[in-house]
Amino acid sequence: MDSSITVPRHLASLADLSPQETMGLLEVARELKDRWSRERRNLDLLSGRSLAMLFTKPSLRTRVSFELAMQQLGGHALYLSPAEVGLGQRESVADVARVLGRYADLIMARVYAHADVLALAAHAGVPVINGLSDLEHPCQALADLLTVLEVAGPLAGRHLAYVGDGNNVAHALLLGGAQCGMRVSIIHPPGYAPAASVMQSARAFAAQTGGAVLATTELAAADGAHVLYTDVWASMGQEAEAAGRRAVFMPYQLNQALVDRAAPDCLVLHCLPAHRGEEITDQVMDGPNSQVFAQAENRLHAQKALLAWLGGGLSLAGARVG
Ligand code: CP
Ligand code: NVA
């Protein structure tokens, strides 16, 4: 094998990053956000570069924030809708990856099977970013951690209590939170725990950083939490289970009673879209602790840091965006 060939970095999972890289991305994201709010001017960190965005599921935030992130970095994004490509049906995932890698400098993919992200990464020859798979939503967690960092200060030692399904969003929070030295508790109904493999990886990160992770069915684990987080009870692809899940998950609703158990100035987060009246009440979502729209905005800035780094526009060690 030619040792001069550089293997591209990917973000299929937050476990692909070291704790230092995750924290470095958050710092760069803060700098890029600050720069954008002061100057409202596109940078040229990725000028001439393009991002192919492949969607097999719907999206508002991921599509818009990635597209505008590329624009603000001086590059270009191309949207491929769920109806267009027929990933793995019209054409194999590997061949789609080989073709897109010839056109685009970066690929972002939103898929059902996590194996499709891995197959794209194996064959594209360019960096591949997981824009949500059934297993993980790493870009979401980067934005979430950025929001906590901005609003509450340094992450190490903060307690984030996620209440609901042990799903893709919960998995990313476990990994990212542990990488940043946080305590992450996943409070779930019986039978909806996060994957044991993700708990194991998160535990290994926590051992490096002084963080801690827990999966429990007990709401008391939210007592005194600095951050309360929830997500939909039925994820994309689980629509047929929605009615059955509603009864099981209702005791785990993020409502005022739960906010009252957390720290007085706790942050309330939700990745959105929200099903108001199900996993979160209007009172809490629109209440004084809610940061959900700042969190949605932060997808843009966190992803600019990620794209600039994976696209070769900057390095994280002593990163400068100026
Ligand atoms: N949070 C999130 O990923 O939103 P979209 O599904 O709208 O992209
Ligand atoms: N868990 C949700 C997240 C949506 C952003 C889903 O996968 O549908």
GROMACS .gro file of C-alpha atoms and ligand atoms in nm:
model
  338
    1MET     CA    1   0.000   0.000   0.000
    2ASP     CA    2   0.122   0.349  -0.088
    3SER     CA    3   0.186   0.517   0.247
    4SER     CA    4   0.156   0.861   0.082
    5ILE     CA    5  -0.219   0.809   0.035
    6THR     CA    6  -0.410   1.002   0.299
    7VAL     CA    7  -0.714   0.819   0.431
    8PRO     CA    8  -0.994   1.074   0.481
    9ARG     CA    9  -1.139   1.131   0.824
   10HIS     CA   10  -1.510   1.070   0.867
   11LEU     CA   11  -1.774   1.145   1.125
   12ALA     CA   12  -1.990   0.834   1.124
   13SER     CA   13  -1.994   0.834   1.503
   14LEU     CA   14  -1.864   1.070   1.770
   15ALA     CA   15  -1.651   0.773   1.872
   16ASP     CA   16  -1.448   0.851   1.555
   17LEU     CA   17  -1.320   1.160   1.736
   18SER     CA   18  -1.094   1.188   2.037
   19PRO     CA   19  -1.217   1.393   2.333
   20GLN     CA   20  -0.962   1.658   2.236
   21GLU     CA   21  -1.101   1.674   1.881
   22THR     CA   22  -1.460   1.705   2.001
   23MET     CA   23  -1.368   1.983   2.241
   24GLY     CA   24  -1.149   2.146   1.974
   25LEU     CA   25  -1.444   2.151   1.733
   26LEU     CA   26  -1.660   2.320   1.996
   27GLU     CA   27  -1.398   2.592   2.044
   28VAL     CA   28  -1.372   2.650   1.668
   29ALA     CA   29  -1.751   2.657   1.645
   30ARG     CA   30  -1.766   2.930   1.909
   31GLU     CA   31  -1.509   3.132   1.721
   32LEU     CA   32  -1.692   3.089   1.389
   33LYS     CA   33  -2.022   3.186   1.549
   34ASP     CA   34  -1.871   3.494   1.707
   35ARG     CA   35  -1.710   3.590   1.378
   36TRP     CA   36  -2.040   3.544   1.192
   37SER     CA   37  -2.237   3.754   1.441
   38ARG     CA   38  -1.981   4.037   1.424
   39GLU     CA   39  -1.917   4.040   1.049
   40ARG     CA   40  -2.202   3.852   0.871
   41ARG     CA   41  -1.950   3.777   0.598
   42ASN     CA   42  -1.874   3.449   0.423
   43LEU     CA   43  -1.524   3.313   0.483
   44ASP     CA   44  -1.311   3.140   0.223
   45LEU     CA   45  -1.208   2.838   0.430
   46LEU     CA   46  -1.372   2.598   0.181
   47SER     CA   47  -1.372   2.806  -0.134
   48GLY     CA   48  -1.411   2.589  -0.443
   49ARG     CA   49  -1.520   2.290  -0.231
   50SER     CA   50  -1.854   2.115  -0.248
   51LEU     CA   51  -2.069   1.905  -0.018
   52ALA     CA   52  -2.313   1.643  -0.147
   53MET     CA   53  -2.606   1.605   0.094
   54LEU     CA   54  -2.781   1.271   0.057
   55PHE     CA   55  -3.116   1.235   0.234
   56THR     CA   56  -3.326   0.920   0.267
   57LYS     CA   57  -3.540   1.078   0.543
   58PRO     CA   58  -3.702   1.422   0.584
   59SER     CA   59  -3.517   1.717   0.739
   60LEU     CA   60  -3.547   2.087   0.816
   61ARG     CA   61  -3.250   2.172   1.037
   62THR     CA   62  -2.990   1.936   0.894
   63ARG     CA   63  -3.056   2.032   0.534
   64VAL     CA   64  -3.069   2.408   0.591
   65SER     CA   65  -2.783   2.430   0.838
   66PHE     CA   66  -2.544   2.221   0.626
   67GLU     CA   67  -2.630   2.413   0.311
   68LEU     CA   68  -2.580   2.753   0.473
   69ALA     CA   69  -2.270   2.632   0.657
   70MET     CA   70  -2.104   2.552   0.325
   71GLN     CA   71  -2.210   2.889   0.186
   72GLN     CA   72  -2.068   3.072   0.489
   73LEU     CA   73  -1.738   2.885   0.446
   74GLY     CA   74  -1.716   2.990   0.081
   75GLY     CA   75  -1.818   2.651  -0.059
   76HIS     CA   76  -2.125   2.498  -0.218
   77ALA     CA   77  -2.379   2.234  -0.112
   78LEU     CA   78  -2.593   2.009  -0.329
   79TYR     CA   79  -2.919   1.860  -0.196
   80LEU     CA   80  -3.023   1.509  -0.298
   81SER     CA   81  -3.378   1.437  -0.187
   82PRO     CA   82  -3.511   1.102  -0.055
   83ALA     CA   83  -3.685   1.038  -0.389
   84GLU     CA   84  -3.376   1.090  -0.603
   85VAL     CA   85  -3.090   0.849  -0.545
   86GLY     CA   86  -3.253   0.524  -0.439
   87LEU     CA   87  -2.960   0.443  -0.210
   88GLY     CA   88  -2.904   0.067  -0.217
   89GLN     CA   89  -3.207   0.016  -0.443
   90ARG     CA   90  -3.150   0.194  -0.772
   91GLU     CA   91  -2.777   0.155  -0.716
   92SER     CA   92  -2.553  -0.004  -0.452
   93VAL     CA   93  -2.440   0.214  -0.161
   94ALA     CA   94  -2.077   0.154  -0.258
   95ASP     CA   95  -2.136   0.272  -0.616
   96VAL     CA   96  -2.325   0.581  -0.498
   97ALA     CA   97  -2.027   0.657  -0.274
   98ARG     CA   98  -1.776   0.608  -0.557
   99VAL     CA   99  -1.972   0.840  -0.787
  100LEU     CA  100  -2.036   1.115  -0.531
  101GLY     CA  101  -1.672   1.104  -0.423
  102ARG     CA  102  -1.572   1.191  -0.781
  103TYR     CA  103  -1.788   1.504  -0.781
  104ALA     CA  104  -1.790   1.633  -0.425
  105ASP     CA  105  -1.518   1.704  -0.168
  106LEU     CA  106  -1.740   1.603   0.124
  107ILE     CA  107  -2.054   1.392   0.167
  108MET     CA  108  -2.322   1.424   0.434
  109ALA     CA  109  -2.577   1.143   0.451
  110ARG     CA  110  -2.902   1.093   0.644
  111VAL     CA  111  -2.996   0.726   0.633
  112TYR     CA  112  -3.188   0.451   0.810
  113ALA     CA  113  -2.922   0.181   0.852
  114HIS     CA  114  -2.601   0.300   1.015
  115ALA     CA  115  -2.422   0.042   0.797
  116ASP     CA  116  -2.501   0.268   0.499
  117VAL     CA  117  -2.296   0.552   0.652
  118LEU     CA  118  -2.009   0.311   0.707
  119ALA     CA  119  -2.037   0.178   0.349
  120LEU     CA  120  -2.036   0.533   0.211
  121ALA     CA  121  -1.728   0.611   0.419
  122ALA     CA  122  -1.554   0.294   0.303
  123HIS     CA  123  -1.599   0.371  -0.066
  124ALA     CA  124  -1.627   0.749  -0.117
  125GLY     CA  125  -1.261   0.845  -0.090
  126VAL     CA  126  -1.373   1.176   0.067
  127PRO     CA  127  -1.491   1.256   0.422
  128VAL     CA  128  -1.839   1.128   0.503
  129ILE     CA  129  -2.052   1.287   0.776
  130ASN     CA  130  -2.342   1.111   0.946
  131GLY     CA  131  -2.637   1.352   0.924
  132LEU     CA  132  -2.844   1.104   1.133
  133SER     CA  133  -2.867   0.728   1.115
  134ASP     CA  134  -3.080   0.493   1.322
  135LEU     CA  135  -2.781   0.450   1.552
  136GLU     CA  136  -2.646   0.801   1.602
  137HIS     CA  137  -2.687   1.173   1.535
  138PRO     CA  138  -2.336   1.310   1.601
  139CYS     CA  139  -2.387   1.657   1.445
  140GLN     CA  140  -2.681   1.712   1.675
  141ALA     CA  141  -2.472   1.639   1.984
  142LEU     CA  142  -2.201   1.882   1.871
  143ALA     CA  143  -2.463   2.158   1.852
  144ASP     CA  144  -2.610   2.051   2.187
  145LEU     CA  145  -2.274   2.060   2.362
  146LEU     CA  146  -2.198   2.398   2.206
  147THR     CA  147  -2.526   2.529   2.347
  148VAL     CA  148  -2.451   2.404   2.698
  149LEU     CA  149  -2.099   2.547   2.678
  150GLU     CA  150  -2.230   2.889   2.573
  151VAL     CA  151  -2.515   2.912   2.821
  152ALA     CA  152  -2.380   2.725   3.124
  153GLY     CA  153  -2.001   2.748   3.085
  154PRO     CA  154  -1.739   2.470   3.097
  155LEU     CA  155  -1.887   2.125   3.037
  156ALA     CA  156  -1.680   1.908   3.269
  157GLY     CA  157  -1.882   1.798   3.570
  158ARG     CA  158  -2.217   1.919   3.431
  159HIS     CA  159  -2.505   1.673   3.459
  160LEU     CA  160  -2.719   1.619   3.147
  161ALA     CA  161  -3.033   1.411   3.204
  162TYR     CA  162  -3.193   1.285   2.884
  163VAL     CA  163  -3.547   1.159   2.934
  164GLY     CA  164  -3.706   0.932   2.673
  165ASP     CA  165  -3.603   0.679   2.411
  166GLY     CA  166  -3.246   0.541   2.416
  167ASN     CA  167  -3.218   0.634   2.048
  168ASN     CA  168  -2.975   0.791   1.800
  169VAL     CA  169  -2.982   1.128   1.977
  170ALA     CA  170  -2.931   0.967   2.319
  171HIS     CA  171  -2.636   0.769   2.181
  172ALA     CA  172  -2.465   1.078   2.045
  173LEU     CA  173  -2.517   1.265   2.373
  174LEU     CA  174  -2.370   0.975   2.569
  175LEU     CA  175  -2.055   0.974   2.358
  176GLY     CA  176  -2.013   1.350   2.320
  177GLY     CA  177  -2.102   1.428   2.679
  178ALA     CA  178  -1.859   1.166   2.809
  179GLN     CA  179  -1.585   1.303   2.580
  180CYS     CA  180  -1.636   1.644   2.742
  181GLY     CA  181  -1.624   1.512   3.100
  182MET     CA  182  -1.998   1.545   3.164
  183ARG     CA  183  -2.232   1.318   3.360
  184VAL     CA  184  -2.490   1.187   3.114
  185SER     CA  185  -2.795   1.002   3.247
  186ILE     CA  186  -3.037   0.837   3.004
  187ILE     CA  187  -3.372   0.795   3.180
  188HIS     CA  188  -3.587   0.563   2.971
  189PRO     CA  189  -3.896   0.342   3.003
  190PRO     CA  190  -3.821  -0.027   3.059
  191GLY     CA  191  -3.722  -0.184   2.727
  192TYR     CA  192  -3.597   0.138   2.565
  193ALA     CA  193  -3.241   0.155   2.700
  194PRO     CA  194  -2.953   0.283   2.486
  195ALA     CA  195  -2.744   0.018   2.307
  196ALA     CA  196  -2.500  -0.165   2.533
  197SER     CA  197  -2.219  -0.112   2.280
  198VAL     CA  198  -2.269   0.266   2.293
  199MET     CA  199  -2.281   0.263   2.674
  200GLN     CA  200  -1.952   0.075   2.670
  201SER     CA  201  -1.781   0.326   2.438
  202ALA     CA  202  -1.922   0.618   2.636
  203ARG     CA  203  -1.800   0.462   2.960
  204ALA     CA  204  -1.451   0.431   2.811
  205PHE     CA  205  -1.451   0.801   2.718
  206ALA     CA  206  -1.583   0.894   3.062
  207ALA     CA  207  -1.295   0.702   3.220
  208GLN     CA  208  -1.052   0.922   3.024
  209THR     CA  209  -1.220   1.254   3.099
  210GLY     CA  210  -1.362   1.216   3.450
  211GLY     CA  211  -1.719   1.203   3.319
  212ALA     CA  212  -1.983   0.941   3.397
  213VAL     CA  213  -2.269   0.769   3.214
  214LEU     CA  214  -2.581   0.600   3.343
  215ALA     CA  215  -2.888   0.433   3.192
  216THR     CA  216  -3.184   0.400   3.428
  217THR     CA  217  -3.563   0.384   3.438
  218GLU     CA  218  -3.576   0.608   3.749
  219LEU     CA  219  -3.686   0.971   3.705
  220ALA     CA  220  -3.504   1.056   4.028
  221ALA     CA  221  -3.185   1.048   3.822
  222ALA     CA  222  -3.292   1.391   3.687
  223ASP     CA  223  -3.276   1.548   4.034
  224GLY     CA  224  -3.048   1.853   4.030
  225ALA     CA  225  -2.957   1.809   3.661
  226HIS     CA  226  -2.802   2.109   3.484
  227VAL     CA  227  -2.951   2.008   3.149
  228LEU     CA  228  -3.280   1.832   3.073
  229TYR     CA  229  -3.311   1.690   2.724
  230THR     CA  230  -3.576   1.499   2.534
  231ASP     CA  231  -3.651   1.377   2.182
  232VAL     CA  232  -3.951   1.229   2.002
  233TRP     CA  233  -4.080   0.897   2.133
  234ALA     CA  234  -4.104   0.742   1.786
  235SER     CA  235  -3.817   0.825   1.552
  236MET     CA  236  -3.832   0.842   1.174
  237GLY     CA  237  -3.898   0.489   1.054
  238GLN     CA  238  -4.090   0.396   1.374
  239GLU     CA  239  -4.417   0.568   1.281
  240ALA     CA  240  -4.614   0.241   1.310
  241GLU     CA  241  -4.508   0.216   1.677
  242ALA     CA  242  -4.607   0.573   1.765
  243ALA     CA  243  -4.945   0.499   1.924
  244GLY     CA  244  -4.813   0.209   2.132
  245ARG     CA  245  -4.515   0.409   2.251
  246ARG     CA  246  -4.726   0.705   2.365
  247ALA     CA  247  -4.866   0.521   2.668
  248VAL     CA  248  -4.530   0.371   2.763
  249PHE     CA  249  -4.342   0.700   2.741
  250MET     CA  250  -4.598   0.939   2.896
  251PRO     CA  251  -4.451   0.905   3.250
  252TYR     CA  252  -4.122   1.024   3.097
  253GLN     CA  253  -4.262   1.348   2.956
  254LEU     CA  254  -4.046   1.660   2.996
  255ASN     CA  255  -4.300   1.871   3.186
  256GLN     CA  256  -4.291   2.131   3.463
  257ALA     CA  257  -4.281   1.862   3.735
  258LEU     CA  258  -3.957   1.732   3.587
  259VAL     CA  259  -3.812   2.082   3.549
  260ASP     CA  260  -3.888   2.136   3.919
  261ARG     CA  261  -3.669   1.834   4.004
  262ALA     CA  262  -3.369   1.971   3.810
  263ALA     CA  263  -3.134   2.256   3.904
  264PRO     CA  264  -3.322   2.591   3.926
  265ASP     CA  265  -3.144   2.738   3.624
  266CYS     CA  266  -3.133   2.413   3.425
  267LEU     CA  267  -3.129   2.427   3.046
  268VAL     CA  268  -3.406   2.254   2.855
  269LEU     CA  269  -3.298   2.112   2.520
  270HIS     CA  270  -3.474   1.923   2.240
  271CYS     CA  271  -3.318   1.836   1.906
  272LEU     CA  272  -3.650   1.915   1.727
  273PRO     CA  273  -3.885   1.852   1.560
  274ALA     CA  274  -4.093   1.842   1.881
  275HIS     CA  275  -4.426   1.675   1.929
  276ARG     CA  276  -4.566   1.930   2.172
  277GLY     CA  277  -4.792   1.771   2.430
  278GLU     CA  278  -4.614   1.436   2.396
  279GLU     CA  279  -4.246   1.427   2.494
  280ILE     CA  280  -4.245   1.795   2.595
  281THR     CA  281  -4.517   2.034   2.709
  282ASP     CA  282  -4.573   2.380   2.560
  283GLN     CA  283  -4.509   2.528   2.904
  284VAL     CA  284  -4.158   2.383   2.918
  285MET     CA  285  -4.068   2.426   2.552
  286ASP     CA  286  -4.170   2.793   2.561
  287GLY     CA  287  -4.059   2.849   2.921
  288PRO     CA  288  -3.763   3.041   3.066
  289ASN     CA  289  -3.529   2.739   3.080
  290SER     CA  290  -3.573   2.645   2.714
  291GLN     CA  291  -3.281   2.695   2.479
  292VAL     CA  292  -3.421   2.484   2.197
  293PHE     CA  293  -3.402   2.749   1.926
  294ALA     CA  294  -3.050   2.860   2.021
  295GLN     CA  295  -2.969   2.489   2.004
  296ALA     CA  296  -3.117   2.464   1.653
  297GLU     CA  297  -2.913   2.768   1.546
  298ASN     CA  298  -2.600   2.606   1.678
  299ARG     CA  299  -2.629   2.324   1.424
  300LEU     CA  300  -2.506   2.584   1.174
  301HIS     CA  301  -2.200   2.689   1.370
  302ALA     CA  302  -2.100   2.344   1.497
  303GLN     CA  303  -2.121   2.207   1.143
  304LYS     CA  304  -1.915   2.493   1.004
  305ALA     CA  305  -1.637   2.388   1.240
  306LEU     CA  306  -1.678   2.024   1.138
  307LEU     CA  307  -1.688   2.095   0.764
  308ALA     CA  308  -1.392   2.333   0.777
  309TRP     CA  309  -1.189   2.071   0.964
  310LEU     CA  310  -1.284   1.764   0.759
  311GLY     CA  311  -1.264   1.966   0.438
  312GLY     CA  312  -0.908   2.071   0.512
  313GLY     CA  313  -0.986   2.439   0.571
  314LEU     CA  314  -0.832   2.439   0.917
  315SER     CA  315  -0.663   2.215   1.171
  316LEU     CA  316  -0.784   2.188   1.527
  317ALA     CA  317  -0.452   2.229   1.707
  318GLY     CA  318  -0.433   2.601   1.777
  319ALA     CA  319  -0.711   2.649   1.523
  320ARG     CA  320  -0.751   2.999   1.388
  321VAL     CA  321  -1.041   3.098   1.171
  322GLY     CA  322  -0.928   3.456   1.113
  323CP      N1  323  -3.265   1.792   1.468
  323CP      C1  324  -3.267   1.757   1.339
  323CP      O1  325  -3.183   1.680   1.289
  323CP      O2  326  -3.365   1.815   1.266
  323CP      P1  327  -3.408   1.774   1.118
  323CP      O3  328  -3.460   1.635   1.122
  323CP      O4  329  -3.512   1.875   1.078
  323CP      O5  330  -3.286   1.784   1.029
  324NVA     N1  331  -3.465   1.049   1.702
  324NVA     C1  332  -3.519   1.135   1.598
  324NVA     C2  333  -3.432   1.254   1.579
  324NVA     C3  334  -3.482   1.353   1.476
  324NVA     C4  335  -3.388   1.469   1.456
  324NVA     C5  336  -3.532   1.055   1.469
  324NVA     O1  337  -3.442   0.977   1.438
  324NVA     O2  338  -3.633   1.071   1.401
   0.00000   0.00000   0.00000
